[in-house]
Amino acid sequence: EVQLVESGGGLVQPGRSLKLSCAASGFTFSDYNMAWVRQAPTKGLEWVASISYGGSNTHYGDSVKGRFTISRDNAKSTLYLQMDSLRSEDTATYYCARRTGSSYFDYWGQGVMVTVSS
Amino acid sequence: IQLTQSPSLLSASVGDRVTLSCKGSQNINNYLAWYQQKLGEAPKLLIYNTNSLQTGIPSRFSGSGSGTDYTLTISSLQPEDVATYFCYQYNNGWTFGGGTKLELK
């Protein structure tokens, strides 16, 4: 069974940093592209960042480009999101998602909440 | 590509045939998926590549469309279908629609 379990969320002050993790199991992690998608409270979904299966190719949404860094450790089957210079508008539930070769997301984690507030 | 979903809120009765719309600002070339999100849960993939049903999803769900206009249809609404539905395009960049909230009348 595919499982994606996020961790690392919490309350953080504006301008500070936070690192999210996503532990994957039930599939060969190194075979899949992965991504982070977020959802602000009562809002829709926003793609944040993607990374190729080997980690060499990354892409970012305009709202996080230059501030967030996606990475992965295939030996540990873990996806990461380093979030720097956090803003109040980054407050959201962050989901880890597995991306198919066609680029849609077929499995999602349960999400982790990040609140940016002083 | 921007995606516009309509309506934003839909009220229907159990057994109704329900149609949700998703319109792109450009040609999506059938690279469109639909997700269901129940309150407090992660999104679940229903349909990919416009009309392919994800494994384990009931056959009352179906997708159609082409070009810029796409539709998710629920042939006979069930109580467990109450959720918000999002479309998602992966033809040019990766964007989600704003969602349609489906409730029981």
Coordinates of N, CA and C in Angstrom, one line a residue, chain A residues 37 39 43-47 50 59-60 95 99 102-111, chain B residues 31 33 35 37 40-45 48-49 54 86 88 90 93-98:
Chain A
V37 N 2.2 20.2 -2.8 CA 1.0 20.9 -3.2 C 0.4 21.5 -1.9
Q39 N -2.6 24.0 0.4 CA -3.9 24.5 0.4 C -4.1 25.5 1.5
K43 N -9.3 27.5 1.1 CA -9.0 27.9 -0.3 C -8.8 26.6 -1.2
G44 N -8.4 26.9 -2.4 CA -8.1 25.8 -3.3 C -6.7 25.3 -3.3
L45 N -6.4 24.4 -4.2 CA -5.1 23.8 -4.2 C -4.1 24.6 -5.1
E46 N -2.8 24.6 -4.6 CA -1.8 25.3 -5.4 C -0.6 24.4 -5.5
W47 N -0.1 24.1 -6.7 CA 1.1 23.3 -6.8 C 2.3 24.2 -6.4
S50 N 8.1 20.6 -7.7 CA 8.2 19.3 -8.1 C 9.7 18.9 -8.3
H59 N 11.3 22.1 -10.2 CA 10.4 23.2 -10.7 C 9.7 23.8 -9.5
Y60 N 9.4 25.1 -9.6 CA 8.8 25.8 -8.5 C 7.7 26.7 -9.0
Y95 N 0.8 19.3 1.3 CA 0.6 17.9 0.9 C 1.8 17.4 0.1
R99 N 3.9 11.8 -8.2 CA 3.5 12.3 -9.6 C 3.8 11.2 -10.6
S102 N 2.9 11.0 -16.5 CA 2.1 12.0 -17.2 C 1.9 13.3 -16.5
S103 N 2.4 13.3 -15.2 CA 2.4 14.6 -14.4 C 1.1 14.8 -13.6
Y104 N 0.2 13.9 -13.5 CA -0.9 14.1 -12.6 C -0.5 13.4 -11.3
F105 N -1.1 13.7 -10.2 CA -0.8 13.2 -8.9 C -1.7 12.0 -8.5
D106 N -1.1 10.9 -8.3 CA -2.0 9.7 -8.0 C -2.1 9.3 -6.5
Y107 N -1.2 9.7 -5.7 CA -1.3 9.5 -4.3 C -0.9 10.7 -3.5
W108 N -1.6 11.0 -2.4 CA -1.3 12.2 -1.6 C -1.1 11.7 -0.1
G109 N -0.3 12.5 0.6 CA -0.2 12.3 2.0 C -1.4 12.9 2.7
Q110 N -1.4 12.8 4.0 CA -2.6 13.4 4.8 C -2.4 14.9 5.0
G111 N -1.2 15.4 4.8 CA -1.0 16.9 4.9 C -0.4 17.3 6.2
Chain B
Y31 N -5.1 16.8 -21.2 CA -4.2 16.5 -20.0 C -4.9 17.1 -18.8
A33 N -7.2 16.1 -15.1 CA -7.6 15.2 -14.0 C -8.6 15.8 -13.1
Y35 N -10.1 15.6 -9.1 CA -9.9 15.1 -7.7 C -11.1 15.4 -6.8
Q37 N -12.2 15.9 -2.8 CA -11.6 16.2 -1.5 C -12.8 16.3 -0.5
G40 N -11.6 17.8 5.6 CA -10.5 17.3 6.4 C -9.7 16.2 5.9
E41 N -9.8 15.9 4.6 CA -9.0 14.8 4.0 C -8.2 15.3 2.9
A42 N -7.2 14.5 2.5 CA -6.4 14.8 1.3 C -7.2 14.6 0.0
P43 N -6.9 15.2 -1.0 CA -7.5 15.0 -2.3 C -7.3 13.5 -2.8
K44 N -8.3 13.0 -3.5 CA -8.2 11.7 -4.1 C -8.4 11.8 -5.6
L45 N -7.6 11.1 -6.3 CA -7.7 11.1 -7.8 C -8.9 10.3 -8.2
Y48 N -8.2 10.7 -14.7 CA -7.0 11.3 -15.3 C -7.1 11.2 -16.9
N49 N -6.3 12.0 -17.5 CA -6.3 12.1 -19.0 C -7.7 12.2 -19.5
Q54 N -9.6 6.2 -12.4 CA -8.6 5.6 -11.5 C -9.1 4.3 -10.8
F86 N -12.0 19.2 -7.6 CA -11.1 20.1 -8.3 C -10.6 19.5 -9.6
Y88 N -7.6 19.7 -12.7 CA -6.2 20.0 -12.6 C -5.6 19.7 -14.0
Y90 N -2.3 19.5 -16.7 CA -0.9 19.2 -16.7 C -0.3 19.3 -18.2
G93 N 2.4 23.7 -17.8 CA 2.5 24.0 -16.4 C 1.6 23.1 -15.6
W94 N 1.3 23.5 -14.4 CA 0.5 22.6 -13.5 C -0.5 23.5 -12.7
T95 N -1.7 23.5 -13.0 CA -2.7 24.4 -12.3 C -4.0 23.6 -11.9
F96 N -4.5 24.1 -10.8 CA -5.8 23.5 -10.3 C -6.9 24.6 -10.6
G97 N -8.1 24.1 -10.7 CA -9.3 24.9 -10.7 C -9.6 25.3 -9.3
G98 N -10.6 26.3 -9.2 CA -10.9 26.8 -7.9 C -11.8 25.9 -7.1

